[in-house]
mmCIF file of C-alpha atoms and ligand atoms in Angstrom:
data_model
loop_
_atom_site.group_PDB
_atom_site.id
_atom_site.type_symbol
_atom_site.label_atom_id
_atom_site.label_comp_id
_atom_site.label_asym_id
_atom_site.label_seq_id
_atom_site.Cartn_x
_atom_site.Cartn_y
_atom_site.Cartn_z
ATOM 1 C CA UNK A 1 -11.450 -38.228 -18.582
ATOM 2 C CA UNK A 2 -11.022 -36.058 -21.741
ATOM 3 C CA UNK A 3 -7.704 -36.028 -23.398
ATOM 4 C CA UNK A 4 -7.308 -32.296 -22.220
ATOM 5 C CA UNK A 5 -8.073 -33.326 -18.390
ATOM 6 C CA UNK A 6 -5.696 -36.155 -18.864
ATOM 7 C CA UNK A 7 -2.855 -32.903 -20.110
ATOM 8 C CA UNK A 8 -3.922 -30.812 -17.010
ATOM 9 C CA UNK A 9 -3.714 -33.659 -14.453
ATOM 10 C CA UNK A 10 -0.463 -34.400 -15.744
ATOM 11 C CA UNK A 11 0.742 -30.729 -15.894
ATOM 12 C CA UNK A 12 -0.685 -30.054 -12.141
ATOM 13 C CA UNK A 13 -0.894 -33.476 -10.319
ATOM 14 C CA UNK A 14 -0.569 -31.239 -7.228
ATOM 15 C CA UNK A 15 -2.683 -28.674 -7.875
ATOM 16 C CA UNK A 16 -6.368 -29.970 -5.836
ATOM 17 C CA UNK A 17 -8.459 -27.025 -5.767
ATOM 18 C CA UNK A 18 -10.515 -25.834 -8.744
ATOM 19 C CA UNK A 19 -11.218 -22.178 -10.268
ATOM 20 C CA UNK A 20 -14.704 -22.661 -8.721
ATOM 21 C CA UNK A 21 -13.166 -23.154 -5.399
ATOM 22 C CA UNK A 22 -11.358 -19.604 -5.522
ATOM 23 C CA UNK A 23 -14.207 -17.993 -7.124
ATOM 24 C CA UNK A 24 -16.566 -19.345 -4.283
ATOM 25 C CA UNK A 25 -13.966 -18.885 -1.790
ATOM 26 C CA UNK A 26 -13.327 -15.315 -2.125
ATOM 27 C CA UNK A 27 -16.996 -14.357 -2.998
ATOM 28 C CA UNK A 28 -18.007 -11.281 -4.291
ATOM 29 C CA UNK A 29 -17.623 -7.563 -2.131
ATOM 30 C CA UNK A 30 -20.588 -6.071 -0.547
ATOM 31 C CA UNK A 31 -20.680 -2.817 -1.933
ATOM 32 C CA UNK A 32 -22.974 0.633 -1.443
ATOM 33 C CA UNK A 33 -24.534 1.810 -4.812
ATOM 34 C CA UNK A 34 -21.630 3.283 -6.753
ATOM 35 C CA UNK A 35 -18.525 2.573 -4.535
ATOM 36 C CA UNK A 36 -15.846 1.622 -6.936
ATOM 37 C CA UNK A 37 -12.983 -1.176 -6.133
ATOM 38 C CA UNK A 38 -9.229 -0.057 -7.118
ATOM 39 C CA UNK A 39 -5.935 -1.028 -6.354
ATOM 40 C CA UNK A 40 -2.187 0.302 -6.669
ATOM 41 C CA UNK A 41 -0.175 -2.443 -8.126
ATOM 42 C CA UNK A 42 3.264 -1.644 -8.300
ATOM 43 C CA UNK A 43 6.101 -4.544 -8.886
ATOM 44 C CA UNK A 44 9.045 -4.261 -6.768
ATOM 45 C CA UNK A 45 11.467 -4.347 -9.530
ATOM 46 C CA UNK A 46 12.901 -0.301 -8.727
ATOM 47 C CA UNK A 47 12.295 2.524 -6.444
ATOM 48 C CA UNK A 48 8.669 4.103 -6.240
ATOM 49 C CA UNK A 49 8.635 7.119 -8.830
ATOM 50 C CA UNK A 50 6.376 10.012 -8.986
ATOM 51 C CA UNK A 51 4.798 8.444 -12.149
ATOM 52 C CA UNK A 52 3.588 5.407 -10.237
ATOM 53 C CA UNK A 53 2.835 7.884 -7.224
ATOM 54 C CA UNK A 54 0.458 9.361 -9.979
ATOM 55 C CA UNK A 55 -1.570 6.572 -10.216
ATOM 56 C CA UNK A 56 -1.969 5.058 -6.851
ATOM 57 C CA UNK A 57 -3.004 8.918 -5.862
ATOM 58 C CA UNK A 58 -6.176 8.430 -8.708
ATOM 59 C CA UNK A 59 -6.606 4.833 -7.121
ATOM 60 C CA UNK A 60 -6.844 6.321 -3.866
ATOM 61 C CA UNK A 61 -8.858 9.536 -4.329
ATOM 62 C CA UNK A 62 -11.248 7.515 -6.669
ATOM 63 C CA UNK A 63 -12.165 4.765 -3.960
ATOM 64 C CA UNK A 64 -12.275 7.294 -1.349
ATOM 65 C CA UNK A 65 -15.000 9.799 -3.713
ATOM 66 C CA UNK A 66 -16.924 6.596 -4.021
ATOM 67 C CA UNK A 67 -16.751 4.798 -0.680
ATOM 68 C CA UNK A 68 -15.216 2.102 -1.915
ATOM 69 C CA UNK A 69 -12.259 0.305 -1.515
ATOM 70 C CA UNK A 70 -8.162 1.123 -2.556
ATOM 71 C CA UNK A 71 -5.681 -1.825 -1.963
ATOM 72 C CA UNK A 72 -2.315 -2.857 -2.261
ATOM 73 C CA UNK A 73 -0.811 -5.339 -4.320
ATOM 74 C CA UNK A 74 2.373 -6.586 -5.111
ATOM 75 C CA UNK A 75 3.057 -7.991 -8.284
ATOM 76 C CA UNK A 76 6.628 -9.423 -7.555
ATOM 77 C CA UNK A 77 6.456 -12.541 -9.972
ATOM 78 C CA UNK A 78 9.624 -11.115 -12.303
ATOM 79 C CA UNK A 79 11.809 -12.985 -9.778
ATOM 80 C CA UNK A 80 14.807 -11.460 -11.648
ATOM 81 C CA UNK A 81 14.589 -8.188 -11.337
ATOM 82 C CA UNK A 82 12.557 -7.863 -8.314
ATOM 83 C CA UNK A 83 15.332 -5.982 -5.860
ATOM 84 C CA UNK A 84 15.560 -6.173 -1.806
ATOM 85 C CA UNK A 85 13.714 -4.036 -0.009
ATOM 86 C CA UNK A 86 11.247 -3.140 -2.857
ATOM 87 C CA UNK A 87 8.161 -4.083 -1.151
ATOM 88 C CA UNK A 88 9.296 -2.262 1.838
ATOM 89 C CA UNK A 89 10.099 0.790 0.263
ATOM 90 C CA UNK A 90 6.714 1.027 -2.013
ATOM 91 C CA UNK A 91 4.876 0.402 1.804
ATOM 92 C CA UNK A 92 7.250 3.442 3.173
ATOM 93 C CA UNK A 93 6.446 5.709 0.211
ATOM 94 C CA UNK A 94 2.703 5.044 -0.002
ATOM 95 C CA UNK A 95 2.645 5.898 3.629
ATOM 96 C CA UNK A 96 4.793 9.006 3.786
ATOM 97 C CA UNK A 97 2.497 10.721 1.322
ATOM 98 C CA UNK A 98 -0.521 9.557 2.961
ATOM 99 C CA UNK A 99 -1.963 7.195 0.235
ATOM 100 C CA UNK A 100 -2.972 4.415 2.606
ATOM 101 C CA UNK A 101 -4.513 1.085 1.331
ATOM 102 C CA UNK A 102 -7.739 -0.216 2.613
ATOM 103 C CA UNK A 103 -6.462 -3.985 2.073
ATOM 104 C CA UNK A 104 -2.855 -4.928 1.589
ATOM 105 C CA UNK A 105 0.838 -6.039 2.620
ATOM 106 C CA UNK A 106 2.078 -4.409 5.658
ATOM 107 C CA UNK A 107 5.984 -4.073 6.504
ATOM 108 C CA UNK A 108 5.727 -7.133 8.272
ATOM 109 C CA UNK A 109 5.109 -8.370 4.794
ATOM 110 C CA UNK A 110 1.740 -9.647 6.072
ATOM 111 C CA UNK A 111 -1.528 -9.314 4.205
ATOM 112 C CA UNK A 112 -3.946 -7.631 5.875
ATOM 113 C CA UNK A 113 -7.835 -8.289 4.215
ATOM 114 C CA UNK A 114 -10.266 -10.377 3.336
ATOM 115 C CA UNK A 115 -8.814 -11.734 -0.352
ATOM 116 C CA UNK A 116 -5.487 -11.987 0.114
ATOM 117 C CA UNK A 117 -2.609 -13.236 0.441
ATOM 118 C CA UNK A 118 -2.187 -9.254 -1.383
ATOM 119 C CA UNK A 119 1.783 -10.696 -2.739
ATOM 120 C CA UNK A 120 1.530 -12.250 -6.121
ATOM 121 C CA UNK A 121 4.638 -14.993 -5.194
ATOM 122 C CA UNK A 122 2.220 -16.026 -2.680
ATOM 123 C CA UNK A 123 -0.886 -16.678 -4.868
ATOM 124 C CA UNK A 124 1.123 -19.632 -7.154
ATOM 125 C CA UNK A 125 -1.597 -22.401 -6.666
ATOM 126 C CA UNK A 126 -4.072 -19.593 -7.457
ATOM 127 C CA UNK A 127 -3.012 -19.444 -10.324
ATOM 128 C CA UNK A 128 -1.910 -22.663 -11.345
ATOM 129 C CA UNK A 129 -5.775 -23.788 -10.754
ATOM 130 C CA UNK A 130 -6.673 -21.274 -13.158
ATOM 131 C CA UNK A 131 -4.287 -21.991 -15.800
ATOM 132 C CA UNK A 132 -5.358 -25.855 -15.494
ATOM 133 C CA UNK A 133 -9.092 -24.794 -16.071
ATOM 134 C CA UNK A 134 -7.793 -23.607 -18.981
ATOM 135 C CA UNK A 135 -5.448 -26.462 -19.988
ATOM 136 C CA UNK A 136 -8.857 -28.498 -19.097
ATOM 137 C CA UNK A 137 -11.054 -26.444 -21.549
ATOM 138 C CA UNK A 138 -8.067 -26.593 -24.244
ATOM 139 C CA UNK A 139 -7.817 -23.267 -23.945
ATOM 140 C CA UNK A 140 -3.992 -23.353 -22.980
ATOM 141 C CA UNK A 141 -1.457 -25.816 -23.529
ATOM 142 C CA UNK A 142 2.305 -26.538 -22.752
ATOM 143 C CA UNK A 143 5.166 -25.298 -25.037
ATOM 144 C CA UNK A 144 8.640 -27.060 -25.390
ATOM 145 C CA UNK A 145 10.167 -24.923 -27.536
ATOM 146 C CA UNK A 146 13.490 -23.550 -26.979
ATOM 147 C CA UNK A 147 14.471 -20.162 -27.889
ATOM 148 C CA UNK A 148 16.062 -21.403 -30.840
ATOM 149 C CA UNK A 149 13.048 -22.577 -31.996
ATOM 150 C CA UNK A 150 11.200 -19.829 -31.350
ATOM 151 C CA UNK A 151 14.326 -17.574 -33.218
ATOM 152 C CA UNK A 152 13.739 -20.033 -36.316
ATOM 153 C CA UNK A 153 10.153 -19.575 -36.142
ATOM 154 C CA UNK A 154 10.595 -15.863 -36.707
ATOM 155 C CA UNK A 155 13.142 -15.981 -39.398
ATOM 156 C CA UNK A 156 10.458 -18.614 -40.996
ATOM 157 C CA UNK A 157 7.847 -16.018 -40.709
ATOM 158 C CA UNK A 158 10.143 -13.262 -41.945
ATOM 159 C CA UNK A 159 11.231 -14.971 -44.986
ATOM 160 C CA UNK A 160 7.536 -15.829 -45.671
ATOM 161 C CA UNK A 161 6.935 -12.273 -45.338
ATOM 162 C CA UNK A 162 4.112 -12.902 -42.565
ATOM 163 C CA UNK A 163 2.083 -10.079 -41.775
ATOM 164 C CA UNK A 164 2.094 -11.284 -38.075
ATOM 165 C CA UNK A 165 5.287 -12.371 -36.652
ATOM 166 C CA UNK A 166 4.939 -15.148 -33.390
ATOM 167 C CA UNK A 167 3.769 -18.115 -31.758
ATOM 168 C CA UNK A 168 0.120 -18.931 -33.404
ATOM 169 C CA UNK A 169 -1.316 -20.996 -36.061
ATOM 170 C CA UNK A 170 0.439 -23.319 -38.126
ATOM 171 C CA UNK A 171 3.596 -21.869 -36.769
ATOM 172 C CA UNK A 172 2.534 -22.764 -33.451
ATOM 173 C CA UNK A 173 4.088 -26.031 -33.358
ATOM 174 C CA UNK A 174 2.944 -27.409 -29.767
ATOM 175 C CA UNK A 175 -0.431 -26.253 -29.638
ATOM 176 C CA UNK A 176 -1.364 -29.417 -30.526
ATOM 177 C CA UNK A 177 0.247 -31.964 -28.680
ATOM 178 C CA UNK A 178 -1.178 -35.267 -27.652
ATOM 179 C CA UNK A 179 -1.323 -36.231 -23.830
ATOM 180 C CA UNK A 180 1.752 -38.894 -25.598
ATOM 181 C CA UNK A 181 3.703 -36.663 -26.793
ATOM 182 C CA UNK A 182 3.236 -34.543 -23.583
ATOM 183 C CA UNK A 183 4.247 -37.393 -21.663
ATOM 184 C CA UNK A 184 6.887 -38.140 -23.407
ATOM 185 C CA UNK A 185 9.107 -34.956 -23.375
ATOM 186 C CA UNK A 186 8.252 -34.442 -19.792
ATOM 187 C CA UNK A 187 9.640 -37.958 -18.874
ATOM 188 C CA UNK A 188 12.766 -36.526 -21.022
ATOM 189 C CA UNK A 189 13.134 -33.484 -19.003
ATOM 190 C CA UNK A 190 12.425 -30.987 -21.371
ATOM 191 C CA UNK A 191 10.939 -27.734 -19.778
ATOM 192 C CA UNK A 192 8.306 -26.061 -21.184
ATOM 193 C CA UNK A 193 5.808 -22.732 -20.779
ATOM 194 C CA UNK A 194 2.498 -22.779 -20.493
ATOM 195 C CA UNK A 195 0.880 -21.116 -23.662
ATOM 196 C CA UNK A 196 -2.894 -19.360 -23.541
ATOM 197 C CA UNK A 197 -4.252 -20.392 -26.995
ATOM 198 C CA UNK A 198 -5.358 -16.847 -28.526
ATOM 199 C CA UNK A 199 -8.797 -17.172 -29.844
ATOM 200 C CA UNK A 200 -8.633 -14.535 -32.904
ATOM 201 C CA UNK A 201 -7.689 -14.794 -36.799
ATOM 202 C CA UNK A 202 -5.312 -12.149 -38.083
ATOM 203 C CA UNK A 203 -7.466 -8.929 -39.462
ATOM 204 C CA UNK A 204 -9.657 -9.258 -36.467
ATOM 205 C CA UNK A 205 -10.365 -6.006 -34.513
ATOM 206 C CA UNK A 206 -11.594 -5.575 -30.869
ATOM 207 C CA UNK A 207 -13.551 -2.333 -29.297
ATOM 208 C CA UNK A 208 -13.797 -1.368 -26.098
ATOM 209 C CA UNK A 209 -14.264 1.311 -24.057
ATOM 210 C CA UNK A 210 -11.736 3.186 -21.659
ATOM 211 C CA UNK A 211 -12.724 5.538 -18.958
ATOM 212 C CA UNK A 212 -9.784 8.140 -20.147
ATOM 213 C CA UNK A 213 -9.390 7.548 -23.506
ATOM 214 C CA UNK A 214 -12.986 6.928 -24.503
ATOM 215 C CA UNK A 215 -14.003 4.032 -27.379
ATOM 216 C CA UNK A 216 -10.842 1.953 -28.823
ATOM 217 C CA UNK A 217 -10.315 -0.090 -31.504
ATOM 218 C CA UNK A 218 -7.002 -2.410 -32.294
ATOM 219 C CA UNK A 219 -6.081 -5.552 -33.352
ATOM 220 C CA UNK A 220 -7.087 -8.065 -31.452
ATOM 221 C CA UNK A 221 -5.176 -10.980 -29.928
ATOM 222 C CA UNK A 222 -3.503 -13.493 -32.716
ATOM 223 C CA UNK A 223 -0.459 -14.832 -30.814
ATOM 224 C CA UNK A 224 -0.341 -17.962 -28.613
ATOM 225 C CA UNK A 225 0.974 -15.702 -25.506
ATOM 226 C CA UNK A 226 2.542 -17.443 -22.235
ATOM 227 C CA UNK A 227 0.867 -17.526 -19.017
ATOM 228 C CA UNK A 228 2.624 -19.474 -16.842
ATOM 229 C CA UNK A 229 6.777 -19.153 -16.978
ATOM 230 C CA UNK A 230 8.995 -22.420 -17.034
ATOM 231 C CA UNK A 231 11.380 -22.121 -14.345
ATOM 232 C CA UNK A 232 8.845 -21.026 -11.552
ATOM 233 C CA UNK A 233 5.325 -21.787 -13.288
ATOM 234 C CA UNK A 234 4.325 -17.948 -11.932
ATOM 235 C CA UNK A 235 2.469 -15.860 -14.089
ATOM 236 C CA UNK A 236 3.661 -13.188 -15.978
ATOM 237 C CA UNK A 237 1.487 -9.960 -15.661
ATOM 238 C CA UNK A 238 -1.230 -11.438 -17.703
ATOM 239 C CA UNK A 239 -3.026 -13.973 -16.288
ATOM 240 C CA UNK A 240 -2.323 -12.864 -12.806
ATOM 241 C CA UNK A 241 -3.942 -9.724 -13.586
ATOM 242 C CA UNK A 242 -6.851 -11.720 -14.672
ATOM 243 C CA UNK A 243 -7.214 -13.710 -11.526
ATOM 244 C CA UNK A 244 -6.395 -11.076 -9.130
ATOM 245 C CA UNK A 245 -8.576 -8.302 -10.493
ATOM 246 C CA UNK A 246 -11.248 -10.466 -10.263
ATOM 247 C CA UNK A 247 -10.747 -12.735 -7.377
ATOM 248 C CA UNK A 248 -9.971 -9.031 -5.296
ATOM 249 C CA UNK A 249 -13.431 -7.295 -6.950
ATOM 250 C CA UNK A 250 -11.388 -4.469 -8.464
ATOM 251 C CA UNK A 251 -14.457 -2.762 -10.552
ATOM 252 C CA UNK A 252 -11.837 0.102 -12.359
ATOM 253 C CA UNK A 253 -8.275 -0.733 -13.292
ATOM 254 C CA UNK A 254 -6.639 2.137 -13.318
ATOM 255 C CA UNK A 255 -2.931 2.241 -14.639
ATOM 256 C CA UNK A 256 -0.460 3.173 -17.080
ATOM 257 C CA UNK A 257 -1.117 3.848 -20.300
ATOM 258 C CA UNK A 258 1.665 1.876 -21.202
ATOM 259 C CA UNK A 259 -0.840 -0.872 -20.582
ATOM 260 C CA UNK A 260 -3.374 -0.087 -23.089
ATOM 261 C CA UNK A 261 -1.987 -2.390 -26.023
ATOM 262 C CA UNK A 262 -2.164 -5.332 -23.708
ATOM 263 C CA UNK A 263 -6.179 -5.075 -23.728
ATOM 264 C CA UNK A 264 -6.893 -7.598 -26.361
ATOM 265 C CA UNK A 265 -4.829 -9.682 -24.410
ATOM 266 C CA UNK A 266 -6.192 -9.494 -21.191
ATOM 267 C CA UNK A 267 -9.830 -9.403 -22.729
ATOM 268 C CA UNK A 268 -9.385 -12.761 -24.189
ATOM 269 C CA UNK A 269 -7.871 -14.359 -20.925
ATOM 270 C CA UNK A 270 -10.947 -12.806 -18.425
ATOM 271 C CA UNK A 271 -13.602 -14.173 -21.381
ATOM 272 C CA UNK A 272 -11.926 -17.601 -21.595
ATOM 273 C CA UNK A 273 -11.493 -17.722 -18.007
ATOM 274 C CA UNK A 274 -15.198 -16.808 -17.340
ATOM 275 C CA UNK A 275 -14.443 -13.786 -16.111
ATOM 276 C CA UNK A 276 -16.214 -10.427 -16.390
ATOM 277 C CA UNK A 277 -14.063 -7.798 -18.078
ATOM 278 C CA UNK A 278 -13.216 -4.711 -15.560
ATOM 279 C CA UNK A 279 -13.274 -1.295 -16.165
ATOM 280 C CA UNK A 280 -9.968 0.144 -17.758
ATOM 281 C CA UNK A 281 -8.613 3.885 -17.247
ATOM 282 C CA UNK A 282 -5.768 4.411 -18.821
ATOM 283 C CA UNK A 283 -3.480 7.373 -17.712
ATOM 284 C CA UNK A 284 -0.946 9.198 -19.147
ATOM 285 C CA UNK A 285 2.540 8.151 -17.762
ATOM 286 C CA UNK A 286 5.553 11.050 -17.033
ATOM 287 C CA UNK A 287 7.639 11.886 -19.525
ATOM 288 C CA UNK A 288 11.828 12.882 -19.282
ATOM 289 C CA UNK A 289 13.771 14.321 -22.341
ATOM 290 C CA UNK A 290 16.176 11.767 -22.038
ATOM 291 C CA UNK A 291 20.023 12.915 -21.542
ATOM 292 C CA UNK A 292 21.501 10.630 -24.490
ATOM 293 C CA UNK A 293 19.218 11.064 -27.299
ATOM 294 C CA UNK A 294 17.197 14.425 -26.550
ATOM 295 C CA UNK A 295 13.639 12.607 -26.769
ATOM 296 C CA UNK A 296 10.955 12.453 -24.401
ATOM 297 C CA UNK A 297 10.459 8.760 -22.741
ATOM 298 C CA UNK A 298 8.803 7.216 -20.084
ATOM 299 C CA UNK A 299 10.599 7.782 -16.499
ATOM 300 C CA UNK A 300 12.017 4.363 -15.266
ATOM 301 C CA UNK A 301 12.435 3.325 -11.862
ATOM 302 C CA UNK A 302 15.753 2.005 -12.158
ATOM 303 C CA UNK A 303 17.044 4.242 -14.668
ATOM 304 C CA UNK A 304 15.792 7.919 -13.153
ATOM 305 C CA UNK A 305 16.862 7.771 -9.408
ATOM 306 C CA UNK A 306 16.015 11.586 -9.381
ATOM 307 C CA UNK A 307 11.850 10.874 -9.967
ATOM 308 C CA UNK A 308 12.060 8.573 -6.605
ATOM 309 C CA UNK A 309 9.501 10.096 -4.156
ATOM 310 C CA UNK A 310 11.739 9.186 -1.486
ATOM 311 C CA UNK A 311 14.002 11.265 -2.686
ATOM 312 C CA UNK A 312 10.777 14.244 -2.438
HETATM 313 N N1 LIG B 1 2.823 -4.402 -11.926
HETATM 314 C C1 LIG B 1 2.426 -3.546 -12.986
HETATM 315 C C2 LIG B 1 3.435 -2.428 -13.119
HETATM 316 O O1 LIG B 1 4.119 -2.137 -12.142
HETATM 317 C C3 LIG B 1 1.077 -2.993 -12.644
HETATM 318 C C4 LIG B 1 0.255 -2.469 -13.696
HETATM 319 C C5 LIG B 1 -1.183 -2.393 -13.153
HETATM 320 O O2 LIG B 1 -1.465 -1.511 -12.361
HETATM 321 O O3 LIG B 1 -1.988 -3.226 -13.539
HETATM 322 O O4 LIG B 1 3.538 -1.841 -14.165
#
């Protein structure tokens, strides 16, 4: 065994099945010629707004245009603020305006298609297989550091006057632990993230192409990002994005626009993880001149109870 394998064994004694396992399990879709995959993907964190109604109507009218396929996911791994009833209500809403998924959760909360289970909490060893291929490849790595830390990192990086402020480099101080030292803090207790090590230098630039917004350049990603949280070892968006776009054959990701600086990111994670990189469409999100300040922002679904559409 590799030093790495020894890290990931450690990290996920339970954790049996491989990536190849999932990626054989679930197969790819039979498609016609030109039927596109998409899929709303709301988290249950606030009331369904017409922004988010927006979307899964393009989801749903481009699947339909192209016999393909529209499902339903929920991404409900922000344990915090998901609230009660959210899933139910996005099910309710989707349905009252007609937009009705191919593949999905029902109000039973039971998925209904062929690469499911369609509820993120449910997908955990999913993604902890995937996040150990990584750990195996030494592409990701645990991270003990406490906030503090992390708060004198930055202060370190300010006073150095550090073009890029985060967790990467030689300021990354965990990324590279031996299987010891692993051991060692585990045996003490100490909790810890797991961190996807980014695979660009500062300066670098990525392109890519978006089906709204046409070609894109930006920075690409620098910082040592996490992809697995310490309390509940779920994902954040990231690398569950990753897996489930993939693992569900979604062809066109179609979603916010408030998404669009999180491509580098999410390039880096499908190429490390093997993955070939969907389609992105980026749409415009609805705008409210906000009553405190007079400026337009983005409508929120816990703030703006007004832009429910059960309230339509
Ligand atoms: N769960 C994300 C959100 O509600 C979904 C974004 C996406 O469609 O990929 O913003």
């Amino acid at each position: 065994m590799t030093e790495n394998e020894k890290i990931a064994e450690l990290l996920f004694p339970n954790i049996k099945n491989n990536a190849e396992y999932y990626v054989n399990k679930y197969g790819k879709r039979s498609l016609a010629s030109g039927a596109i995959v998409t899929r709303f993907a709301p988290s249950p964190t606030g009331y369904v707004h017409m922004g988010s109604l927006l979307t899964a109507f393009y989801d749903y009218i481009f699947a339909k245009q192209s016999n393909g396929v529209f499902y339903l996911r929920i991404e409900d791994t922000d344990l915090e603020r998901t609230i009660v009833n959210g899933v139910e209500g996005i099910i309710t809403d989707l349905d009252a305006f007609g937009v009705n998924a191919d593949e999905g959760v029902n109000l039973a909360r039971k998925s209904t298609g062929k690469f499911g289970p369609y509820i993120q909490t449910e997908r955990k060893e999913i993604y902890q297989a995937f996040a150990k291929e990584l750990v195996k490849k030494g592409l990701a790595y645990p991270c003990f550091c406490t906030k503090e830390e992390l708060d004198k990192i930055r202060e370190k990086q300010e006073k150095n006057k550090e073009v890029q402020i985060g967790y990467y480099g030689k300021y990354a101080t965990c990324r590279n632990l031996t299987y010891e030292q692993i051991k060692n803090k585990i045996d003490a207790g100490l909790k810890y993230v797991i961190r996807f090590k980014a695979q660009a230098n500062i300066g670098d630039r990525v392109k890519f192409n978006d089906k709204v917004r046409g070609e894109i350049e930006m920075a690409d990603l620098v910082n040592d990002v996490v992809i697995l949280k310490s309390d509940t070892m779920l994902p954040p968006y990231n690398l569950a994005h990753a897996v489930d776009d993939t693992l569900m054959g979604t062809t066109v990701v179609i979603r916010s626009n408030e998404w669009l600086n999180s491509v580098p990111e999410h390039m880096q994670l499908f190429k490390a993880l093997g993955f070939e990189v969907p389609e992105y469409a980026h749409v415009a999100f609805v705008q409210k001149i906000d009553e405190e300040t007079g400026t337009k922002r983005k409508i929120s679904k816990r703030k703006d109870p007004e832009t429910a559409v059960s309230s339509m």
